Amino acid sequence: MYKIIRTIHLLLASFSLPFLIMYGVSAVQMSHSTWFQMKPAVTEHELSLASGETDARIVAREIMNQLPDTKGELSNVQSAGTGLSLRIVVPGTVHEVRYDRTSGVVRVKTSVGGKMGMLNRLHHWAGFWHEPTSMKAWAIAVAIVSLGLLLVGATGIYMWFTRRPERRIGIVLLAANVAFAVTLLTLLRSAGP
Amino acid sequence: MRNLVLKLHIYAGLLTFSQLMLYGIAGLVATAQTAAERPKVPHAVRYVPFTVQPGTTDRQVADDIYNTLHLPLTRPMPGWFLRRTPENDLLLDFYNINGIWRVVVLEREGRLRIEEIRNRLGLFLGDMHAVTIGDDEAPRLVRVWAVYNEFAMWCLLAFCVSGVYLWLTAQARSWWAWASLATGTASFVLMWMSFR
């Protein structure tokens, strides 16, 4: 039984390793933002589309046709006055688009995050509601790694408990951690609303 | 050396067990989300008498309400967050880790409408996993959690290193572990490249 549990712990941890490193490093970046240079590289493009368009999805598709690097998920669509503004987003890259309905002129401002910016965005990216297939694949990976983390913890507990030398101190540490966490979470949750 | 690393790996794991479980739960909650926006449906509404002092600014009114209501775990309203309802009543959203107290200042009626918007337990746990020590103005209880979260974060990185060390020094012969690592790494790299 111990060997099976240990194998599960090893397999899940080894699969999850690059993702856990990503989550850990990006967590350090978010906790200590001044330690890292996060300024994105910004470029701008201007192109011409047909005037009079009111559908942001058509505008987005036309932009992606003319600028093949401008790929991603359409979001933040806003209609204002004589134009449309929208965003085309993939983790780490944001294309901010302003379309002038009168003239058909489109201005695309592209912000590309560096490696730390990319890690930051990947940390926040989850859920199957995103449209592109690559993002759905990422959602599957996040689900596997999240479930894997729970099982790594559970198998770790089992393996620890079978080790007599570490059992006594381990019980104290685990009890302290659980008591602290449950107490604090309960206090915070009960504060309302 | 290996024995020492193993002990540290075990003890650190036990000392941060709750946080690691929280990280896993947060990931599953995020996976189950159906939209970027959080639901903002109030579960309770109440009214409290309140008189706005004549000639005061919106910021002063917000501060007065904050000091009067003493909503737990909230902080004073920043100026840039003051808004108005479609009826032009002052709208104040007091956030805390559990949700929002949405206060509408009904000046002409001499009262406040207070809507309580409570995040589901999953969202609460997800927010708890994201608490960092970078927020100096957070309430004290939240900052206490943030300190432990910081410790757990560094432990997670240490587990990655110590776990690999323990595996390699255990004469890592199992091909399936190498295959698992290769699969995880290849998946990560391929998705990174597809996003770039």
mmCIF file of C-alpha atoms in Angstrom:
data_model
loop_
_atom_site.group_PDB
_atom_site.id
_atom_site.type_symbol
_atom_site.label_atom_id
_atom_site.label_comp_id
_atom_site.label_asym_id
_atom_site.label_seq_id
_atom_site.Cartn_x
_atom_site.Cartn_y
_atom_site.Cartn_z
ATOM 1 C CA MET A 1 0.000 0.000 0.000
ATOM 2 C CA TYR A 2 2.807 2.397 0.958
ATOM 3 C CA LYS A 3 4.514 1.805 -2.391
ATOM 4 C CA ILE A 4 1.328 2.582 -4.295
ATOM 5 C CA ILE A 5 0.738 5.785 -2.342
ATOM 6 C CA ARG A 6 4.353 6.831 -2.816
ATOM 7 C CA THR A 7 4.103 6.183 -6.556
ATOM 8 C CA ILE A 8 0.949 8.289 -6.800
ATOM 9 C CA HIS A 9 2.673 11.087 -4.849
ATOM 10 C CA LEU A 10 5.695 10.926 -7.177
ATOM 11 C CA LEU A 11 3.720 10.754 -10.445
ATOM 12 C CA LEU A 12 1.392 13.635 -9.565
ATOM 13 C CA ALA A 13 4.217 15.798 -8.252
ATOM 14 C CA SER A 14 6.475 15.171 -11.250
ATOM 15 C CA PHE A 15 3.698 15.974 -13.750
ATOM 16 C CA SER A 16 2.749 19.107 -11.818
ATOM 17 C CA LEU A 17 6.328 20.299 -11.238
ATOM 18 C CA PRO A 18 6.571 22.921 -14.043
ATOM 19 C CA PHE A 19 3.130 24.255 -13.149
ATOM 20 C CA LEU A 20 3.924 24.425 -9.429
ATOM 21 C CA ILE A 21 7.144 26.291 -10.193
ATOM 22 C CA MET A 22 5.123 28.695 -12.354
ATOM 23 C CA TYR A 23 2.588 29.245 -9.567
ATOM 24 C CA GLY A 24 5.299 29.665 -6.936
ATOM 25 C CA VAL A 25 7.440 32.108 -8.911
ATOM 26 C CA SER A 26 4.455 34.179 -10.017
ATOM 27 C CA ALA A 27 3.187 34.235 -6.425
ATOM 28 C CA VAL A 28 6.555 35.691 -5.365
ATOM 29 C CA GLN A 29 6.170 38.324 -8.088
ATOM 30 C CA MET A 30 2.687 39.264 -6.895
ATOM 31 C CA SER A 31 3.745 39.354 -3.275
ATOM 32 C CA HIS A 32 6.892 41.386 -3.996
ATOM 33 C CA SER A 33 6.092 43.378 -7.103
ATOM 34 C CA THR A 34 8.976 45.817 -6.599
ATOM 35 C CA TRP A 35 11.491 42.989 -6.977
ATOM 36 C CA PHE A 36 10.682 42.584 -10.683
ATOM 37 C CA GLN A 37 10.632 44.737 -13.769
ATOM 38 C CA MET A 38 7.125 44.278 -15.175
ATOM 39 C CA LYS A 39 6.963 46.941 -17.849
ATOM 40 C CA PRO A 40 5.449 45.469 -21.032
ATOM 41 C CA ALA A 41 6.839 46.081 -24.498
ATOM 42 C CA VAL A 42 4.332 48.311 -26.300
ATOM 43 C CA THR A 43 3.883 48.696 -30.054
ATOM 44 C CA GLU A 44 1.189 50.406 -32.078
ATOM 45 C CA HIS A 45 -0.314 49.727 -35.464
ATOM 46 C CA GLU A 46 -2.813 51.564 -37.576
ATOM 47 C CA LEU A 47 -4.899 49.969 -40.294
ATOM 48 C CA SER A 48 -7.967 50.635 -42.374
ATOM 49 C CA LEU A 49 -11.194 48.698 -42.342
ATOM 50 C CA ALA A 50 -14.576 49.338 -43.880
ATOM 51 C CA SER A 51 -16.378 52.196 -42.185
ATOM 52 C CA GLY A 52 -19.767 51.976 -40.487
ATOM 53 C CA GLU A 53 -19.185 48.626 -38.773
ATOM 54 C CA THR A 54 -21.083 48.133 -35.498
ATOM 55 C CA ASP A 55 -20.239 44.502 -34.718
ATOM 56 C CA ALA A 56 -17.087 44.196 -32.615
ATOM 57 C CA ARG A 57 -16.682 40.541 -33.628
ATOM 58 C CA ILE A 58 -16.415 41.480 -37.307
ATOM 59 C CA VAL A 59 -13.935 44.234 -36.512
ATOM 60 C CA ALA A 60 -11.860 41.797 -34.438
ATOM 61 C CA ARG A 61 -11.859 39.174 -37.175
ATOM 62 C CA GLU A 62 -10.770 41.702 -39.790
ATOM 63 C CA ILE A 63 -7.925 42.856 -37.568
ATOM 64 C CA MET A 64 -6.793 39.247 -37.019
ATOM 65 C CA ASN A 65 -6.883 38.722 -40.799
ATOM 66 C CA GLN A 66 -4.718 41.764 -41.478
ATOM 67 C CA LEU A 67 -2.407 41.330 -38.461
ATOM 68 C CA PRO A 68 -1.925 37.557 -37.987
ATOM 69 C CA ASP A 69 -0.029 38.086 -34.709
ATOM 70 C CA THR A 70 -3.105 39.748 -33.231
ATOM 71 C CA LYS A 71 -4.782 36.567 -32.060
ATOM 72 C CA GLY A 72 -6.652 35.828 -28.888
ATOM 73 C CA GLU A 73 -9.920 36.145 -27.057
ATOM 74 C CA LEU A 74 -12.246 39.090 -27.682
ATOM 75 C CA SER A 75 -13.166 40.931 -24.492
ATOM 76 C CA ASN A 76 -14.053 44.360 -22.979
ATOM 77 C CA VAL A 77 -16.216 45.433 -25.893
ATOM 78 C CA GLN A 78 -17.476 48.989 -25.505
ATOM 79 C CA SER A 79 -19.377 51.177 -27.900
ATOM 80 C CA ALA A 80 -18.763 54.905 -27.472
ATOM 81 C CA GLY A 81 -19.780 57.757 -29.683
ATOM 82 C CA THR A 82 -18.401 57.237 -33.135
ATOM 83 C CA GLY A 83 -16.502 54.066 -32.472
ATOM 84 C CA LEU A 84 -15.827 50.812 -30.766
ATOM 85 C CA SER A 85 -13.170 49.806 -28.305
ATOM 86 C CA LEU A 86 -12.300 46.228 -27.532
ATOM 87 C CA ARG A 87 -9.497 44.006 -26.370
ATOM 88 C CA ILE A 88 -7.985 40.890 -27.912
ATOM 89 C CA VAL A 89 -6.215 38.956 -25.203
ATOM 90 C CA VAL A 90 -4.010 35.917 -24.706
ATOM 91 C CA PRO A 91 -2.093 35.334 -21.470
ATOM 92 C CA GLY A 92 0.765 37.818 -21.461
ATOM 93 C CA THR A 93 -0.397 39.885 -24.449
ATOM 94 C CA VAL A 94 -3.152 42.500 -24.699
ATOM 95 C CA HIS A 95 -4.201 44.188 -27.950
ATOM 96 C CA GLU A 96 -6.236 47.313 -27.202
ATOM 97 C CA VAL A 97 -8.256 48.285 -30.247
ATOM 98 C CA ARG A 98 -10.004 51.542 -31.097
ATOM 99 C CA TYR A 99 -12.138 51.569 -34.239
ATOM 100 C CA ASP A 100 -13.457 54.802 -35.691
ATOM 101 C CA ARG A 101 -16.789 54.016 -37.333
ATOM 102 C CA THR A 102 -16.732 57.157 -39.458
ATOM 103 C CA SER A 103 -13.355 56.714 -41.086
ATOM 104 C CA GLY A 104 -12.804 52.967 -40.632
ATOM 105 C CA VAL A 105 -9.398 53.648 -39.080
ATOM 106 C CA VAL A 106 -8.269 51.158 -36.449
ATOM 107 C CA ARG A 107 -5.544 51.792 -33.887
ATOM 108 C CA VAL A 108 -4.115 48.707 -32.226
ATOM 109 C CA LYS A 109 -1.936 49.119 -29.160
ATOM 110 C CA THR A 110 -0.169 45.863 -28.309
ATOM 111 C CA SER A 111 1.328 45.299 -24.862
ATOM 112 C CA VAL A 112 3.492 42.202 -24.541
ATOM 113 C CA GLY A 113 4.499 41.219 -21.029
ATOM 114 C CA GLY A 114 7.942 39.794 -20.391
ATOM 115 C CA LYS A 115 8.447 36.353 -18.874
ATOM 116 C CA MET A 116 7.315 37.497 -15.429
ATOM 117 C CA GLY A 117 4.281 39.188 -16.951
ATOM 118 C CA MET A 118 3.461 35.982 -18.763
ATOM 119 C CA LEU A 119 3.822 33.937 -15.565
ATOM 120 C CA ASN A 120 1.568 36.405 -13.784
ATOM 121 C CA ARG A 121 -1.149 36.033 -16.421
ATOM 122 C CA LEU A 122 -0.864 32.244 -16.522
ATOM 123 C CA HIS A 123 -1.320 32.173 -12.754
ATOM 124 C CA HIS A 124 -4.658 33.994 -13.154
ATOM 125 C CA TRP A 125 -5.837 32.118 -16.238
ATOM 126 C CA ALA A 126 -8.370 29.371 -15.557
ATOM 127 C CA GLY A 127 -11.876 28.230 -16.439
ATOM 128 C CA PHE A 128 -13.511 26.678 -19.478
ATOM 129 C CA TRP A 129 -15.466 29.790 -20.376
ATOM 130 C CA HIS A 130 -12.607 31.105 -22.530
ATOM 131 C CA GLU A 131 -13.193 30.536 -26.236
ATOM 132 C CA PRO A 132 -9.850 29.557 -27.791
ATOM 133 C CA THR A 133 -8.928 25.876 -27.714
ATOM 134 C CA SER A 134 -5.493 26.608 -26.250
ATOM 135 C CA MET A 135 -7.138 28.277 -23.256
ATOM 136 C CA LYS A 136 -9.473 25.340 -22.747
ATOM 137 C CA ALA A 137 -6.424 23.081 -22.798
ATOM 138 C CA TRP A 138 -4.847 25.300 -20.159
ATOM 139 C CA ALA A 139 -8.034 24.989 -18.081
ATOM 140 C CA ILE A 140 -7.709 21.197 -18.201
ATOM 141 C CA ALA A 141 -4.086 21.448 -17.046
ATOM 142 C CA VAL A 142 -5.062 23.746 -14.168
ATOM 143 C CA ALA A 143 -7.789 21.340 -13.086
ATOM 144 C CA ILE A 144 -5.385 18.372 -13.158
ATOM 145 C CA VAL A 145 -2.678 20.227 -11.246
ATOM 146 C CA SER A 146 -5.168 21.540 -8.658
ATOM 147 C CA LEU A 147 -6.613 18.106 -8.046
ATOM 148 C CA GLY A 148 -3.100 16.733 -8.112
ATOM 149 C CA LEU A 149 -2.029 19.145 -5.377
ATOM 150 C CA LEU A 150 -4.852 17.923 -3.140
ATOM 151 C CA LEU A 151 -3.846 14.303 -3.739
ATOM 152 C CA VAL A 152 -0.149 15.068 -3.246
ATOM 153 C CA GLY A 153 -1.086 16.527 0.129
ATOM 154 C CA ALA A 154 -3.277 13.595 1.077
ATOM 155 C CA THR A 155 -0.698 10.994 0.026
ATOM 156 C CA GLY A 156 1.956 12.985 1.817
ATOM 157 C CA ILE A 157 -0.054 12.782 5.028
ATOM 158 C CA TYR A 158 -0.363 9.030 4.650
ATOM 159 C CA MET A 159 3.345 8.548 4.033
ATOM 160 C CA TRP A 160 4.287 10.788 6.940
ATOM 161 C CA PHE A 161 2.040 8.937 9.349
ATOM 162 C CA THR A 162 3.677 5.619 8.508
ATOM 163 C CA ARG A 163 7.048 7.042 9.541
ATOM 164 C CA ARG A 164 7.416 6.620 13.302
ATOM 165 C CA PRO A 165 10.449 8.948 13.832
ATOM 166 C CA GLU A 166 8.544 11.960 12.469
ATOM 167 C CA ARG A 167 5.125 11.110 13.819
ATOM 168 C CA ARG A 168 5.173 12.890 17.180
ATOM 169 C CA ILE A 169 6.612 16.199 16.012
ATOM 170 C CA GLY A 170 4.512 15.936 12.880
ATOM 171 C CA ILE A 171 1.272 15.674 14.824
ATOM 172 C CA VAL A 172 2.124 18.867 16.691
ATOM 173 C CA LEU A 173 2.977 20.744 13.500
ATOM 174 C CA LEU A 174 -0.091 19.516 11.635
ATOM 175 C CA ALA A 175 -2.399 20.254 14.564
ATOM 176 C CA ALA A 176 -0.959 23.744 14.931
ATOM 177 C CA ASN A 177 -1.393 24.451 11.236
ATOM 178 C CA VAL A 178 -4.944 23.127 11.030
ATOM 179 C CA ALA A 179 -5.995 24.901 14.238
ATOM 180 C CA PHE A 180 -4.537 28.179 13.020
ATOM 181 C CA ALA A 181 -6.106 27.880 9.574
ATOM 182 C CA VAL A 182 -9.554 26.821 10.753
ATOM 183 C CA THR A 183 -9.635 29.529 13.427
ATOM 184 C CA LEU A 184 -8.575 32.315 11.119
ATOM 185 C CA LEU A 185 -10.774 31.230 8.232
ATOM 186 C CA THR A 186 -13.775 30.950 10.555
ATOM 187 C CA LEU A 187 -13.143 34.373 12.068
ATOM 188 C CA LEU A 188 -12.779 35.989 8.662
ATOM 189 C CA ARG A 189 -15.781 34.213 7.153
ATOM 190 C CA SER A 190 -18.029 35.086 10.054
ATOM 191 C CA ALA A 191 -17.228 38.799 9.767
ATOM 192 C CA GLY A 192 -19.817 39.113 7.011
ATOM 193 C CA PRO A 193 -21.455 40.299 4.864
ATOM 194 C CA MET B 1 21.932 15.011 3.991
ATOM 195 C CA ARG B 2 19.069 13.130 2.381
ATOM 196 C CA ASN B 3 17.537 12.383 5.739
ATOM 197 C CA LEU B 4 17.678 16.057 6.706
ATOM 198 C CA VAL B 5 16.047 17.145 3.464
ATOM 199 C CA LEU B 6 13.370 14.484 3.903
ATOM 200 C CA LYS B 7 12.572 15.667 7.428
ATOM 201 C CA LEU B 8 12.373 19.295 6.262
ATOM 202 C CA HIS B 9 10.158 18.287 3.328
ATOM 203 C CA ILE B 10 7.822 16.411 5.676
ATOM 204 C CA TYR B 11 7.708 18.998 8.460
ATOM 205 C CA ALA B 12 7.260 21.938 6.101
ATOM 206 C CA GLY B 13 4.502 20.027 4.356
ATOM 207 C CA LEU B 14 2.687 19.444 7.627
ATOM 208 C CA LEU B 15 3.190 23.045 8.709
ATOM 209 C CA THR B 16 1.638 24.349 5.470
ATOM 210 C CA PHE B 17 -0.837 21.534 4.816
ATOM 211 C CA SER B 18 -3.919 23.761 5.089
ATOM 212 C CA GLN B 19 -2.486 26.358 2.725
ATOM 213 C CA LEU B 20 -1.582 23.711 0.142
ATOM 214 C CA MET B 21 -5.098 22.315 0.308
ATOM 215 C CA LEU B 22 -6.382 25.862 -0.108
ATOM 216 C CA TYR B 23 -4.242 26.333 -3.226
ATOM 217 C CA GLY B 24 -5.688 23.167 -4.727
ATOM 218 C CA ILE B 25 -9.248 24.213 -3.883
ATOM 219 C CA ALA B 26 -8.631 27.693 -5.329
ATOM 220 C CA GLY B 27 -7.526 26.120 -8.604
ATOM 221 C CA LEU B 28 -10.633 23.957 -8.796
ATOM 222 C CA VAL B 29 -12.880 26.916 -7.955
ATOM 223 C CA ALA B 30 -11.233 28.982 -10.691
ATOM 224 C CA THR B 31 -11.675 26.094 -13.123
ATOM 225 C CA ALA B 32 -15.375 25.866 -12.298
ATOM 226 C CA GLN B 33 -15.960 29.588 -12.874
ATOM 227 C CA THR B 34 -18.378 30.247 -15.717
ATOM 228 C CA ALA B 35 -17.530 33.901 -16.343
ATOM 229 C CA ALA B 36 -14.981 36.565 -15.523
ATOM 230 C CA GLU B 37 -17.468 38.635 -13.518
ATOM 231 C CA ARG B 38 -18.499 37.619 -10.036
ATOM 232 C CA PRO B 39 -22.197 37.437 -9.201
ATOM 233 C CA LYS B 40 -23.350 40.558 -7.360
ATOM 234 C CA VAL B 41 -26.798 39.570 -6.108
ATOM 235 C CA PRO B 42 -27.542 40.874 -2.609
ATOM 236 C CA HIS B 43 -28.670 38.253 -0.118
ATOM 237 C CA ALA B 44 -29.976 40.847 2.361
ATOM 238 C CA VAL B 45 -31.035 44.496 2.253
ATOM 239 C CA ARG B 46 -31.533 46.787 5.221
ATOM 240 C CA TYR B 47 -32.075 50.491 5.798
ATOM 241 C CA VAL B 48 -30.337 52.675 8.350
ATOM 242 C CA PRO B 49 -31.232 56.277 9.189
ATOM 243 C CA PHE B 50 -28.494 58.674 8.113
ATOM 244 C CA THR B 51 -28.438 62.409 7.566
ATOM 245 C CA VAL B 52 -25.915 63.888 5.166
ATOM 246 C CA GLN B 53 -24.406 67.103 6.483
ATOM 247 C CA PRO B 54 -25.129 70.029 4.151
ATOM 248 C CA GLY B 55 -22.229 71.248 2.048
ATOM 249 C CA THR B 56 -20.086 68.123 2.500
ATOM 250 C CA THR B 57 -18.222 66.526 -0.376
ATOM 251 C CA ASP B 58 -18.853 62.959 -1.535
ATOM 252 C CA ARG B 59 -15.532 61.961 -0.017
ATOM 253 C CA GLN B 60 -16.522 63.432 3.354
ATOM 254 C CA VAL B 61 -19.877 61.638 3.196
ATOM 255 C CA ALA B 62 -18.097 58.360 2.419
ATOM 256 C CA ASP B 63 -15.768 58.833 5.389
ATOM 257 C CA ASP B 64 -18.707 59.688 7.679
ATOM 258 C CA ILE B 65 -20.532 56.542 6.616
ATOM 259 C CA TYR B 66 -17.402 54.417 7.057
ATOM 260 C CA ASN B 67 -16.926 55.786 10.590
ATOM 261 C CA THR B 68 -20.627 55.341 11.424
ATOM 262 C CA LEU B 69 -21.291 51.848 10.116
ATOM 263 C CA HIS B 70 -17.985 50.181 11.191
ATOM 264 C CA LEU B 71 -18.391 47.446 8.600
ATOM 265 C CA PRO B 72 -16.009 44.624 9.608
ATOM 266 C CA LEU B 73 -12.757 44.118 7.705
ATOM 267 C CA THR B 74 -13.443 47.034 5.342
ATOM 268 C CA ARG B 75 -11.337 50.112 4.733
ATOM 269 C CA PRO B 76 -12.073 53.797 3.937
ATOM 270 C CA MET B 77 -13.385 54.448 0.426
ATOM 271 C CA PRO B 78 -10.714 55.764 -1.939
ATOM 272 C CA GLY B 79 -11.748 58.903 -3.797
ATOM 273 C CA TRP B 80 -11.440 57.332 -7.233
ATOM 274 C CA PHE B 81 -14.044 54.675 -6.285
ATOM 275 C CA LEU B 82 -16.933 57.044 -5.524
ATOM 276 C CA ARG B 83 -19.821 56.441 -7.931
ATOM 277 C CA ARG B 84 -23.451 57.365 -8.514
ATOM 278 C CA THR B 85 -26.532 55.245 -9.199
ATOM 279 C CA PRO B 86 -28.668 55.917 -12.297
ATOM 280 C CA GLU B 87 -30.844 57.970 -9.905
ATOM 281 C CA ASN B 88 -27.724 60.002 -9.020
ATOM 282 C CA ASP B 89 -27.543 58.768 -5.437
ATOM 283 C CA LEU B 90 -24.038 58.298 -4.043
ATOM 284 C CA LEU B 91 -23.010 54.633 -4.307
ATOM 285 C CA LEU B 92 -20.328 53.206 -2.032
ATOM 286 C CA ASP B 93 -19.049 49.636 -2.362
ATOM 287 C CA PHE B 94 -17.237 48.582 0.791
ATOM 288 C CA TYR B 95 -15.282 45.451 -0.046
ATOM 289 C CA ASN B 96 -13.945 42.855 2.338
ATOM 290 C CA ILE B 97 -12.659 39.321 1.904
ATOM 291 C CA ASN B 98 -16.220 37.911 2.034
ATOM 292 C CA GLY B 99 -17.938 40.203 -0.434
ATOM 293 C CA ILE B 100 -19.393 43.680 -0.649
ATOM 294 C CA TRP B 101 -21.516 45.964 1.488
ATOM 295 C CA ARG B 102 -23.168 48.123 -1.171
ATOM 296 C CA VAL B 103 -24.314 51.362 0.446
ATOM 297 C CA VAL B 104 -26.608 53.710 -1.449
ATOM 298 C CA VAL B 105 -26.960 57.122 0.164
ATOM 299 C CA LEU B 106 -30.650 58.046 -0.109
ATOM 300 C CA GLU B 107 -30.094 61.673 0.887
ATOM 301 C CA ARG B 108 -33.624 62.837 0.146
ATOM 302 C CA GLU B 109 -35.070 60.064 2.354
ATOM 303 C CA GLY B 110 -32.521 60.571 5.129
ATOM 304 C CA ARG B 111 -31.346 56.972 5.143
ATOM 305 C CA LEU B 112 -28.864 54.472 3.718
ATOM 306 C CA ARG B 113 -29.783 51.356 1.794
ATOM 307 C CA ILE B 114 -27.275 48.637 2.645
ATOM 308 C CA GLU B 115 -27.115 45.597 0.373
ATOM 309 C CA GLU B 116 -25.092 42.624 1.563
ATOM 310 C CA ILE B 117 -23.420 40.748 -1.296
ATOM 311 C CA ARG B 118 -21.736 37.624 0.007
ATOM 312 C CA ASN B 119 -19.299 35.597 -2.070
ATOM 313 C CA ARG B 120 -19.796 31.843 -2.150
ATOM 314 C CA LEU B 121 -17.488 29.786 0.048
ATOM 315 C CA GLY B 122 -15.421 28.736 -2.974
ATOM 316 C CA LEU B 123 -14.740 32.340 -3.972
ATOM 317 C CA PHE B 124 -13.884 33.199 -0.363
ATOM 318 C CA LEU B 125 -11.325 30.382 -0.235
ATOM 319 C CA GLY B 126 -9.984 31.451 -3.624
ATOM 320 C CA ASP B 127 -9.513 34.997 -2.340
ATOM 321 C CA MET B 128 -7.860 33.710 0.822
ATOM 322 C CA HIS B 129 -5.269 31.855 -1.260
ATOM 323 C CA ALA B 130 -4.415 35.157 -2.975
ATOM 324 C CA VAL B 131 -3.787 37.258 0.135
ATOM 325 C CA THR B 132 -0.269 38.712 0.092
ATOM 326 C CA ILE B 133 1.863 40.673 2.502
ATOM 327 C CA GLY B 134 2.095 43.441 -0.094
ATOM 328 C CA ASP B 135 -1.187 44.967 1.097
ATOM 329 C CA ASP B 136 -0.161 47.127 4.072
ATOM 330 C CA GLU B 137 -3.648 48.545 4.553
ATOM 331 C CA ALA B 138 -5.419 45.221 4.879
ATOM 332 C CA PRO B 139 -7.177 44.506 8.193
ATOM 333 C CA ARG B 140 -4.979 42.916 10.857
ATOM 334 C CA LEU B 141 -6.552 39.442 10.696
ATOM 335 C CA VAL B 142 -6.052 39.376 6.930
ATOM 336 C CA ARG B 143 -2.421 40.465 7.346
ATOM 337 C CA VAL B 144 -1.831 37.636 9.833
ATOM 338 C CA TRP B 145 -3.101 35.177 7.227
ATOM 339 C CA ALA B 146 -0.942 36.900 4.612
ATOM 340 C CA VAL B 147 2.215 36.246 6.628
ATOM 341 C CA TYR B 148 1.458 32.524 6.868
ATOM 342 C CA ASN B 149 0.524 32.500 3.181
ATOM 343 C CA GLU B 150 3.917 33.995 2.383
ATOM 344 C CA PHE B 151 5.609 31.220 4.351
ATOM 345 C CA ALA B 152 3.534 28.595 2.516
ATOM 346 C CA MET B 153 4.427 30.153 -0.840
ATOM 347 C CA TRP B 154 8.152 29.816 -0.189
ATOM 348 C CA CYS B 155 7.620 26.309 1.141
ATOM 349 C CA LEU B 156 5.882 25.375 -2.119
ATOM 350 C CA LEU B 157 8.954 26.444 -4.080
ATOM 351 C CA ALA B 158 11.152 24.595 -1.605
ATOM 352 C CA PHE B 159 9.044 21.436 -2.081
ATOM 353 C CA CYS B 160 9.719 21.591 -5.817
ATOM 354 C CA VAL B 161 13.456 21.612 -5.149
ATOM 355 C CA SER B 162 13.492 19.174 -2.244
ATOM 356 C CA GLY B 163 11.051 16.839 -3.970
ATOM 357 C CA VAL B 164 13.291 16.569 -7.036
ATOM 358 C CA TYR B 165 16.320 16.043 -4.788
ATOM 359 C CA LEU B 166 14.569 13.283 -2.842
ATOM 360 C CA TRP B 167 13.473 11.596 -6.028
ATOM 361 C CA LEU B 168 16.888 11.701 -7.686
ATOM 362 C CA THR B 169 18.711 10.533 -4.560
ATOM 363 C CA ALA B 170 16.271 7.628 -4.267
ATOM 364 C CA GLN B 171 17.878 6.279 -7.430
ATOM 365 C CA ALA B 172 15.151 7.526 -9.684
ATOM 366 C CA ARG B 173 14.805 4.482 -11.916
ATOM 367 C CA SER B 174 11.080 4.442 -12.495
ATOM 368 C CA TRP B 175 10.563 5.331 -16.138
ATOM 369 C CA TRP B 176 6.971 6.304 -15.481
ATOM 370 C CA ALA B 177 8.075 9.163 -13.174
ATOM 371 C CA TRP B 178 10.399 10.466 -15.885
ATOM 372 C CA ALA B 179 7.548 10.123 -18.398
ATOM 373 C CA SER B 180 5.212 11.999 -16.073
ATOM 374 C CA LEU B 181 7.729 14.807 -15.684
ATOM 375 C CA ALA B 182 8.304 14.915 -19.443
ATOM 376 C CA THR B 183 4.563 15.013 -20.115
ATOM 377 C CA GLY B 184 3.972 17.840 -17.658
ATOM 378 C CA THR B 185 6.916 19.826 -18.958
ATOM 379 C CA ALA B 186 5.997 19.309 -22.609
ATOM 380 C CA SER B 187 2.387 20.337 -21.917
ATOM 381 C CA PHE B 188 3.527 23.490 -20.181
ATOM 382 C CA VAL B 189 6.012 24.438 -22.878
ATOM 383 C CA LEU B 190 3.562 23.778 -25.726
ATOM 384 C CA MET B 191 0.855 25.896 -24.115
ATOM 385 C CA TRP B 192 3.340 28.684 -23.375
ATOM 386 C CA MET B 193 4.388 28.690 -27.015
ATOM 387 C CA SER B 194 0.798 28.685 -28.253
ATOM 388 C CA PHE B 195 -0.005 31.753 -26.147
ATOM 389 C CA ARG B 196 3.099 33.571 -27.391
#
